[in-house]
């Protein structure tokens, strides 16, 4: 409402965030765990004076650099771009609250980059001690950047005392902070093991291949135990903070939970199998499958976290509809159109279209995922209005923000212009005849 | 409907706006240095490889430069969102499709720069040209966003099409502004050749007189064009902004005068082949340019916005955390770079 809404026909913003973030989160965790994996393995190789192992680590570093720095680093910036477009109000709130948190994370980020570049490019030129020191600096900086960002991520689900105090520290070190950090650290180590199998695949000599496969599998299996413990802790802490209402209204949540547990079991079994039955079980197909399962695992975890947070962007503070909790009552009294900046207030169908874009389309689409045209197909004006009145009770949809007149305008718009139609155009303005034309006299149209 | 009604309500700051302005200026300046080398360097490298059938000076550093330019782009983008979020988020949404395209374009440009390394002159030229074109596209998108955020009068066009396909093409300042950045990047990349040759020489890794001289020559050629492009940009500015530089504001006018004087001095020393002095003068020139850009932004928003008027709900702890970590970070970076450049026994080639 404070910001315009980006409407892509048939695609909801959440899907775009999910696409960018799942890839990023997976690689970013690898960037953290992989740094520790590299430096520990290098230390072992140097202690044993194992030149072949050392060469493997060196070769793996190049792969690591190209994957984490290019795809990982750039999609990290990409998430930032994406959330600002899909959830401008939420992004603005996070940026203003945590600006120096982000700035601190950036310092770790640049130390990370410079350390990794030196670690890779000057591998042969630095003496062993300096090279190891640079490797440890990378690992520390990468983990510290996780330690900062984890505060902001967990804050969104469990802001805790921040809601009352507004203090940066209360927000950063929120009730979910430590369990989430333990969980993500364990995930990072496990993912390092998954990718570490690639180093084993590339090793030519049988003994080295066997060692690397065992070694990488151990990184999958052992962190799994920590993952299980911290996962339970994380879940319990969040559930306690949110008073047992984390998944309220989500009848399908069991499916997600089963998926994540099944994927965890598959990863554990795969890692264990490789640990016991190498090198027989080691093949590109098995490694590819495990890496893909890891991506699925990470993705289902992120989906679960996303669902747990609904209907909020920041729990108890900002709804996914861009409405602040503290403003809700006022908006209900005075009217959404009165409060909103990005709405054509004096033209009815247009106002309805703008309200739809702002309040519904952050999660729904017309013609795509969570299709409003289908979902509202059986509604008449009366039942649509009732739905808007009561939708906040569900637990997973935010309450409609606005007064009776707003509800009537939106319900009218949905029933007339959205429902049942093959409305791929609805919301983009194309269903209405040149909406807002009268307000823009003399201004050239700019369509591309 | 006019654009003023659409400007979102701003959020409060944790420390006075001046702190963010200073941080924004410094970090943007650092980003600009690296961005110039990455963008200008890719273009120069492509042209050089095609024409001379050999590898351009310093071109193997391009992927690293892109990585660092992106990294140093993070803090200015952060501080711009803190100070001007209500303008920046809005214009970003209005051109969302293009704005989001920056991310894949950047990934491709970055990988193309990696693919360029170690290739021969012709194949390398092709990869470098691809990388350069992608970076130019990103620059164009950026210039659109940074100017659209100031043109709130155009914002109501959103209601005709919400798909995020708006650009700021009708803005008379758009193309002069774009060319001013691109030519500046070419000039910056040129002098970076001389700097590269200078440091190689200093570290006893062989002198490259060609790179030193050609860099400086290209630098003064591009800088001369750059001054014209700057004047063109100035010429297309709204009357109110122009007036500020023509005596309307003592600060803005001084900036312009100092900028022109420094630029002339810069040009003279570059033509005389004095690399060191030219490189030293370049720093204040760029500072003045960044401050002038700030004057233009403030002027465009003067009727609806003043950073000083933003509400401050003071919290100094987070700032202290950042400053502390930053100080330690600088120390660690300095140690690592010193360790990296320490002369070593093995005379390994540059990799």
Tab-separated table of C-alpha atoms in Angstrom, chain B:
chain	number	residue	atom	x	y	z
B	1	UNK	CA	-3.149	12.088	-10.070
B	2	UNK	CA	0.264	13.587	-9.572
B	3	UNK	CA	3.392	11.755	-8.526
B	4	UNK	CA	3.817	13.613	-5.240
B	5	UNK	CA	0.824	11.782	-3.718
B	6	UNK	CA	2.443	8.484	-4.595
B	7	UNK	CA	5.739	8.993	-2.748
B	8	UNK	CA	5.784	6.403	0.043
B	9	UNK	CA	6.152	7.399	3.668
B	10	UNK	CA	9.809	7.179	4.760
B	11	UNK	CA	11.105	5.228	7.756
B	12	UNK	CA	13.131	6.583	10.622
B	13	UNK	CA	16.922	6.390	10.831
B	14	UNK	CA	19.067	5.042	13.659
B	15	UNK	CA	21.774	7.690	13.326
B	16	UNK	CA	21.639	11.184	11.779
B	17	UNK	CA	21.391	11.268	7.999
B	18	UNK	CA	24.817	12.890	7.717
B	19	UNK	CA	26.458	9.615	8.774
B	20	UNK	CA	24.706	7.775	5.949
B	21	UNK	CA	25.541	10.520	3.447
B	22	UNK	CA	29.227	10.249	4.310
B	23	UNK	CA	29.170	6.452	4.145
B	24	UNK	CA	27.255	6.584	0.867
B	25	UNK	CA	29.727	9.013	-0.696
B	26	UNK	CA	32.828	7.077	0.360
B	27	UNK	CA	31.570	3.636	-0.600
B	28	UNK	CA	30.077	4.843	-3.883
B	29	UNK	CA	33.430	6.372	-4.760
B	30	UNK	CA	35.224	3.077	-4.097
B	31	UNK	CA	32.625	1.206	-6.133
B	32	UNK	CA	33.070	3.715	-8.956
B	33	UNK	CA	36.832	3.120	-9.167
B	34	UNK	CA	36.384	-0.628	-9.541
B	35	UNK	CA	33.290	-0.391	-11.717
B	36	UNK	CA	35.269	1.854	-14.103
B	37	UNK	CA	38.021	-0.710	-14.412
B	38	UNK	CA	35.578	-3.604	-14.851
B	39	UNK	CA	33.309	-1.944	-17.432
B	40	UNK	CA	35.881	0.195	-19.254
B	41	UNK	CA	38.475	-2.566	-19.040
B	42	UNK	CA	36.172	-5.113	-20.694
B	43	UNK	CA	35.473	-2.739	-23.591
B	44	UNK	CA	39.120	-1.770	-24.039
B	45	UNK	CA	40.201	-5.395	-23.803
B	46	UNK	CA	37.764	-6.490	-26.514
B	47	UNK	CA	38.812	-3.715	-28.899
B	48	UNK	CA	42.501	-4.181	-28.163
B	49	UNK	CA	42.418	-7.933	-28.758
B	50	UNK	CA	40.580	-7.493	-32.037
B	51	UNK	CA	42.838	-4.777	-33.378
B	52	UNK	CA	46.245	-5.861	-32.130
B	53	UNK	CA	45.668	-9.613	-32.050
B	54	UNK	CA	47.174	-9.871	-28.617
B	55	UNK	CA	46.094	-9.843	-25.014
B	56	UNK	CA	45.447	-6.431	-23.495
B	57	UNK	CA	47.339	-5.279	-20.409
B	58	UNK	CA	45.893	-6.351	-17.066
B	59	UNK	CA	42.988	-8.122	-18.755
B	60	UNK	CA	43.427	-11.325	-16.753
B	61	UNK	CA	42.413	-9.331	-13.668
B	62	UNK	CA	38.956	-8.560	-15.047
B	63	UNK	CA	36.973	-11.331	-13.283
B	64	UNK	CA	38.516	-10.369	-9.961
B	65	UNK	CA	37.724	-6.726	-10.637
B	66	UNK	CA	34.099	-7.578	-11.369
B	67	UNK	CA	33.866	-9.549	-8.104
B	68	UNK	CA	35.244	-6.635	-6.122
B	69	UNK	CA	33.183	-4.040	-8.005
B	70	UNK	CA	30.026	-5.977	-7.144
B	71	UNK	CA	31.139	-6.347	-3.549
B	72	UNK	CA	31.827	-2.637	-3.232
B	73	UNK	CA	28.492	-1.934	-4.870
B	74	UNK	CA	26.710	-3.465	-1.891
B	75	UNK	CA	27.266	-0.694	0.698
B	76	UNK	CA	26.268	2.248	-1.530
B	77	UNK	CA	23.133	0.359	-2.575
B	78	UNK	CA	22.451	-0.269	1.101
B	79	UNK	CA	22.894	3.352	2.144
B	80	UNK	CA	20.907	4.662	-0.807
B	81	UNK	CA	18.031	2.449	0.370
B	82	UNK	CA	18.333	3.834	3.875
B	83	UNK	CA	18.304	7.468	2.783
B	84	UNK	CA	16.161	7.377	-0.346
B	85	UNK	CA	14.276	4.081	0.041
B	86	UNK	CA	10.857	5.564	-0.708
B	87	UNK	CA	12.153	6.751	-4.086
B	88	UNK	CA	14.478	3.878	-4.878
B	89	UNK	CA	12.141	0.964	-4.104
B	90	UNK	CA	9.392	2.656	-6.057
B	91	UNK	CA	11.394	3.229	-9.228
B	92	UNK	CA	12.801	-0.303	-8.900
B	93	UNK	CA	9.274	-1.757	-8.874
B	94	UNK	CA	8.213	0.420	-11.805
B	95	UNK	CA	11.046	-1.071	-13.865
B	96	UNK	CA	11.117	-4.366	-11.968
B	97	UNK	CA	11.527	-6.666	-14.943
B	98	UNK	CA	14.638	-4.857	-16.127
B	99	UNK	CA	15.935	-4.325	-12.634
B	100	UNK	CA	15.756	-8.012	-11.781
B	101	UNK	CA	17.453	-8.815	-15.104
B	102	UNK	CA	20.588	-7.187	-13.660
B	103	UNK	CA	21.241	-10.358	-11.675
B	104	UNK	CA	21.372	-12.915	-14.533
B	105	UNK	CA	23.146	-10.364	-16.755
B	106	UNK	CA	25.772	-9.943	-14.071
B	107	UNK	CA	26.274	-13.680	-13.615
B	108	UNK	CA	26.704	-14.111	-17.366
B	109	UNK	CA	29.069	-11.128	-17.625
B	110	UNK	CA	31.124	-12.546	-14.797
B	111	UNK	CA	31.369	-16.057	-16.254
B	112	UNK	CA	32.147	-14.559	-19.688
B	113	UNK	CA	35.043	-12.676	-18.108
B	114	UNK	CA	36.314	-15.966	-16.670
B	115	UNK	CA	35.976	-17.655	-20.057
B	116	UNK	CA	37.988	-14.826	-21.621
B	117	UNK	CA	41.012	-15.631	-19.476
B	118	UNK	CA	43.540	-17.923	-21.003
B	119	UNK	CA	41.932	-17.710	-24.432
B	120	UNK	CA	43.715	-16.415	-27.510
B	121	UNK	CA	43.255	-12.920	-28.879
B	122	UNK	CA	40.213	-13.611	-31.042
B	123	UNK	CA	38.183	-15.961	-28.864
B	124	UNK	CA	39.157	-13.869	-25.856
B	125	UNK	CA	37.982	-10.752	-27.679
B	126	UNK	CA	34.600	-12.350	-28.283
B	127	UNK	CA	34.154	-13.310	-24.624
B	128	UNK	CA	35.336	-9.898	-23.522
B	129	UNK	CA	32.929	-8.221	-25.938
B	130	UNK	CA	30.053	-10.312	-24.556
B	131	UNK	CA	31.067	-9.419	-21.033
B	132	UNK	CA	31.359	-5.731	-21.983
B	133	UNK	CA	27.945	-5.674	-23.679
B	134	UNK	CA	26.296	-7.300	-20.670
B	135	UNK	CA	27.955	-4.815	-18.320
B	136	UNK	CA	26.851	-1.947	-20.574
B	137	UNK	CA	23.279	-3.242	-20.380
B	138	UNK	CA	23.558	-3.290	-16.587
B	139	UNK	CA	24.930	0.261	-16.609
B	140	UNK	CA	22.003	1.376	-18.744
B	141	UNK	CA	19.493	-0.239	-16.389
B	142	UNK	CA	21.199	1.390	-13.422
B	143	UNK	CA	21.167	4.850	-15.003
B	144	UNK	CA	17.466	4.367	-15.719
B	145	UNK	CA	16.683	3.466	-12.135
B	146	UNK	CA	18.839	6.171	-10.579
B	147	UNK	CA	17.110	8.793	-12.738
B	148	UNK	CA	13.580	7.350	-12.599
B	149	UNK	CA	13.723	7.479	-8.803
B	150	UNK	CA	14.033	11.260	-9.109
B	151	UNK	CA	11.210	11.649	-11.648
B	152	UNK	CA	8.188	11.006	-9.468
B	153	UNK	CA	6.126	13.048	-11.956
B	154	UNK	CA	6.261	9.992	-14.254
B	155	UNK	CA	5.284	7.471	-11.627
B	156	UNK	CA	1.495	7.570	-12.253
B	157	UNK	CA	2.183	5.765	-15.548
B	158	UNK	CA	2.432	2.651	-13.374
B	159	UNK	CA	-1.328	2.355	-13.320
B	160	UNK	CA	-1.435	1.740	-17.054
B	161	UNK	CA	0.847	-1.274	-16.799
B	162	UNK	CA	1.937	-2.925	-13.579
B	163	UNK	CA	4.313	-5.429	-15.128
B	164	UNK	CA	7.427	-3.418	-14.289
B	165	UNK	CA	8.357	-2.510	-17.844
B	166	UNK	CA	8.848	1.228	-17.461
B	167	UNK	CA	12.111	2.840	-18.438
B	168	UNK	CA	13.073	6.457	-18.168
B	169	UNK	CA	13.780	6.981	-21.864
B	170	UNK	CA	11.937	10.284	-22.130
B	171	UNK	CA	14.255	11.891	-19.587
B	172	UNK	CA	16.545	14.299	-21.470
B	173	UNK	CA	19.323	13.694	-18.929
B	174	UNK	CA	19.266	9.898	-19.408
B	175	UNK	CA	21.641	9.437	-22.331
B	176	UNK	CA	24.099	12.206	-21.402
B	177	UNK	CA	24.228	10.666	-17.935
B	178	UNK	CA	24.773	7.180	-19.339
B	179	UNK	CA	27.549	8.326	-21.684
B	180	UNK	CA	29.157	10.328	-18.915
B	181	UNK	CA	29.486	7.122	-16.885
B	182	UNK	CA	30.601	4.938	-19.785
B	183	UNK	CA	33.250	7.355	-21.067
B	184	UNK	CA	34.385	7.888	-17.489
B	185	UNK	CA	34.736	4.124	-17.195
B	186	UNK	CA	36.865	4.043	-20.339
B	187	UNK	CA	39.081	6.808	-18.933
B	188	UNK	CA	39.346	5.037	-15.582
B	189	UNK	CA	40.224	1.736	-17.220
B	190	UNK	CA	42.841	3.456	-19.390
B	191	UNK	CA	44.708	4.924	-16.480
B	192	UNK	CA	44.445	1.592	-14.697
B	193	UNK	CA	46.680	0.161	-17.452
B	194	UNK	CA	49.349	2.706	-16.530
B	195	UNK	CA	48.846	1.946	-12.852
B	196	UNK	CA	49.133	-1.784	-13.537
B	197	UNK	CA	52.388	-1.250	-15.491
B	198	UNK	CA	53.666	1.080	-12.797
B	199	UNK	CA	53.163	-1.465	-9.999
B	200	UNK	CA	54.549	-4.321	-12.073
B	201	UNK	CA	57.636	-2.279	-12.675
B	202	UNK	CA	57.911	-1.371	-9.025
B	203	UNK	CA	57.636	-4.985	-7.930
B	204	UNK	CA	60.350	-5.958	-10.372
B	205	UNK	CA	58.108	-8.065	-12.566
B	206	UNK	CA	59.202	-6.455	-15.785
B	207	UNK	CA	58.288	-3.052	-17.132
B	208	UNK	CA	55.632	-2.606	-19.770
B	209	UNK	CA	56.311	0.791	-21.278
B	210	UNK	CA	53.644	0.292	-23.871
B	211	UNK	CA	50.870	-0.206	-21.299
B	212	UNK	CA	52.091	2.777	-19.327
B	213	UNK	CA	52.181	5.147	-22.288
B	214	UNK	CA	49.110	3.846	-24.119
B	215	UNK	CA	47.092	3.911	-20.918
B	216	UNK	CA	47.952	7.511	-20.288
B	217	UNK	CA	47.316	8.536	-23.892
B	218	UNK	CA	43.918	6.850	-23.975
B	219	UNK	CA	43.209	8.385	-20.608
B	220	UNK	CA	43.609	11.977	-21.766
B	221	UNK	CA	41.665	11.304	-24.965
B	222	UNK	CA	38.731	9.838	-23.023
B	223	UNK	CA	38.989	12.505	-20.344
B	224	UNK	CA	38.669	15.236	-22.976
B	225	UNK	CA	35.539	13.590	-24.376
B	226	UNK	CA	34.368	13.046	-20.831
B	227	UNK	CA	34.490	16.769	-20.088
B	228	UNK	CA	32.272	17.422	-23.101
B	229	UNK	CA	29.881	14.665	-22.006
B	230	UNK	CA	29.777	16.203	-18.548
B	231	UNK	CA	28.880	19.576	-19.986
B	232	UNK	CA	26.172	17.926	-22.096
B	233	UNK	CA	24.712	16.336	-18.973
B	234	UNK	CA	24.829	19.685	-17.231
B	235	UNK	CA	23.097	21.250	-20.221
B	236	UNK	CA	20.175	18.835	-20.080
B	237	UNK	CA	19.557	19.278	-16.347
B	238	UNK	CA	16.370	21.021	-15.221
B	239	UNK	CA	16.718	24.802	-14.947
B	240	UNK	CA	16.665	24.736	-11.133
B	241	UNK	CA	19.624	22.363	-10.973
B	242	UNK	CA	21.527	24.274	-13.643
B	243	UNK	CA	21.024	27.490	-11.740
B	244	UNK	CA	22.615	25.979	-8.633
B	245	UNK	CA	25.843	25.378	-10.532
B	246	UNK	CA	25.767	28.823	-12.148
B	247	UNK	CA	25.923	30.858	-8.979
B	248	UNK	CA	22.610	29.853	-7.419
B	249	UNK	CA	24.388	27.919	-4.711
B	250	UNK	CA	27.890	28.832	-3.573
B	251	UNK	CA	28.582	25.189	-2.712
B	252	UNK	CA	27.450	23.793	-6.073
B	253	UNK	CA	29.177	26.531	-8.065
B	254	UNK	CA	32.427	26.000	-6.161
B	255	UNK	CA	32.187	22.285	-6.856
B	256	UNK	CA	31.775	22.912	-10.573
B	257	UNK	CA	34.663	25.399	-10.700
B	258	UNK	CA	36.981	23.189	-8.664
B	259	UNK	CA	35.946	20.211	-10.775
B	260	UNK	CA	36.741	21.971	-14.053
B	261	UNK	CA	40.062	23.325	-12.752
B	262	UNK	CA	41.120	19.924	-11.441
B	263	UNK	CA	40.058	18.253	-14.677
B	264	UNK	CA	42.147	20.689	-16.706
B	265	UNK	CA	45.124	20.009	-14.435
B	266	UNK	CA	44.491	16.295	-14.775
B	267	UNK	CA	44.401	16.558	-18.552
B	268	UNK	CA	47.584	18.618	-18.716
B	269	UNK	CA	49.565	16.176	-16.608
B	270	UNK	CA	48.243	13.188	-18.507
B	271	UNK	CA	49.234	14.768	-21.820
B	272	UNK	CA	52.693	15.484	-20.396
B	273	UNK	CA	52.957	11.806	-19.492
B	274	UNK	CA	53.115	12.416	-15.746
B	275	UNK	CA	51.315	9.307	-14.500
B	276	UNK	CA	51.765	9.780	-10.778
B	277	UNK	CA	50.491	13.351	-10.581
B	278	UNK	CA	47.601	12.544	-12.909
B	279	UNK	CA	46.639	9.558	-10.757
B	280	UNK	CA	46.777	11.683	-7.607
B	281	UNK	CA	44.608	14.460	-9.111
B	282	UNK	CA	42.088	11.879	-10.317
B	283	UNK	CA	41.008	11.161	-6.746
B	284	UNK	CA	39.753	14.688	-5.893
B	285	UNK	CA	38.230	14.948	-9.388
B	286	UNK	CA	36.108	11.891	-8.723
B	287	UNK	CA	35.179	13.107	-5.255
B	288	UNK	CA	33.963	16.385	-6.764
B	289	UNK	CA	32.002	14.479	-9.438
B	290	UNK	CA	30.278	12.315	-6.821
B	291	UNK	CA	29.403	15.397	-4.755
B	292	UNK	CA	27.996	17.121	-7.849
B	293	UNK	CA	25.863	14.083	-8.575
B	294	UNK	CA	24.566	14.388	-5.022
B	295	UNK	CA	23.663	18.047	-5.612
B	296	UNK	CA	21.688	17.041	-8.720
B	297	UNK	CA	19.804	14.377	-6.762
B	298	UNK	CA	19.020	16.697	-3.859
B	299	UNK	CA	17.873	19.383	-6.260
B	300	UNK	CA	15.543	17.017	-8.113
B	301	UNK	CA	13.935	15.972	-4.838
B	302	UNK	CA	14.105	19.334	-3.066
B	303	UNK	CA	10.370	19.992	-3.214
B	304	UNK	CA	9.389	16.724	-1.608
B	305	UNK	CA	12.324	15.465	0.397
B	306	UNK	CA	15.141	16.446	2.665
B	307	UNK	CA	17.366	13.858	4.303
B	308	UNK	CA	17.818	16.139	7.313
B	309	UNK	CA	14.086	16.056	7.936
B	310	UNK	CA	13.997	12.266	8.329
B	311	UNK	CA	13.070	11.190	11.809
B	312	UNK	CA	15.942	9.809	13.904
B	313	UNK	CA	15.346	7.211	16.611
B	314	UNK	CA	18.892	7.026	17.898
B	315	UNK	CA	20.665	3.683	18.338
B	316	UNK	CA	24.422	4.043	18.220
B	317	UNK	CA	25.374	0.497	19.239
B	318	UNK	CA	24.872	-0.988	15.773
B	319	UNK	CA	26.998	1.783	14.223
B	320	UNK	CA	29.726	1.039	16.774
B	321	UNK	CA	29.537	-2.655	15.853
B	322	UNK	CA	29.992	-1.816	12.187
B	323	UNK	CA	32.851	0.624	12.784
B	324	UNK	CA	34.618	-1.893	15.035
B	325	UNK	CA	34.241	-4.786	12.598
B	326	UNK	CA	35.226	-2.504	9.732
B	327	UNK	CA	38.441	-1.471	11.504
B	328	UNK	CA	39.356	-5.107	12.194
B	329	UNK	CA	38.369	-6.016	8.623
B	330	UNK	CA	40.661	-3.352	7.166
B	331	UNK	CA	43.478	-4.703	9.335
B	332	UNK	CA	42.891	-8.266	8.163
B	333	UNK	CA	42.638	-7.161	4.528
B	334	UNK	CA	45.866	-5.174	4.837
B	335	UNK	CA	47.644	-8.158	6.377
B	336	UNK	CA	46.412	-10.507	3.663
B	337	UNK	CA	47.357	-8.175	0.820
B	338	UNK	CA	50.781	-7.604	2.355
B	339	UNK	CA	51.262	-11.349	2.678
B	340	UNK	CA	50.110	-11.852	-0.895
B	341	UNK	CA	52.517	-9.332	-2.346
B	342	UNK	CA	55.469	-10.401	-0.236
B	343	UNK	CA	58.219	-11.308	-2.691
B	344	UNK	CA	58.675	-15.050	-2.659
B	345	UNK	CA	61.502	-17.363	-3.570
B	346	UNK	CA	59.677	-19.180	-6.309
B	347	UNK	CA	59.482	-16.959	-9.343
B	348	UNK	CA	56.079	-18.189	-10.404
B	349	UNK	CA	54.381	-16.353	-13.227
B	350	UNK	CA	51.257	-14.349	-12.607
B	351	UNK	CA	48.242	-16.587	-12.620
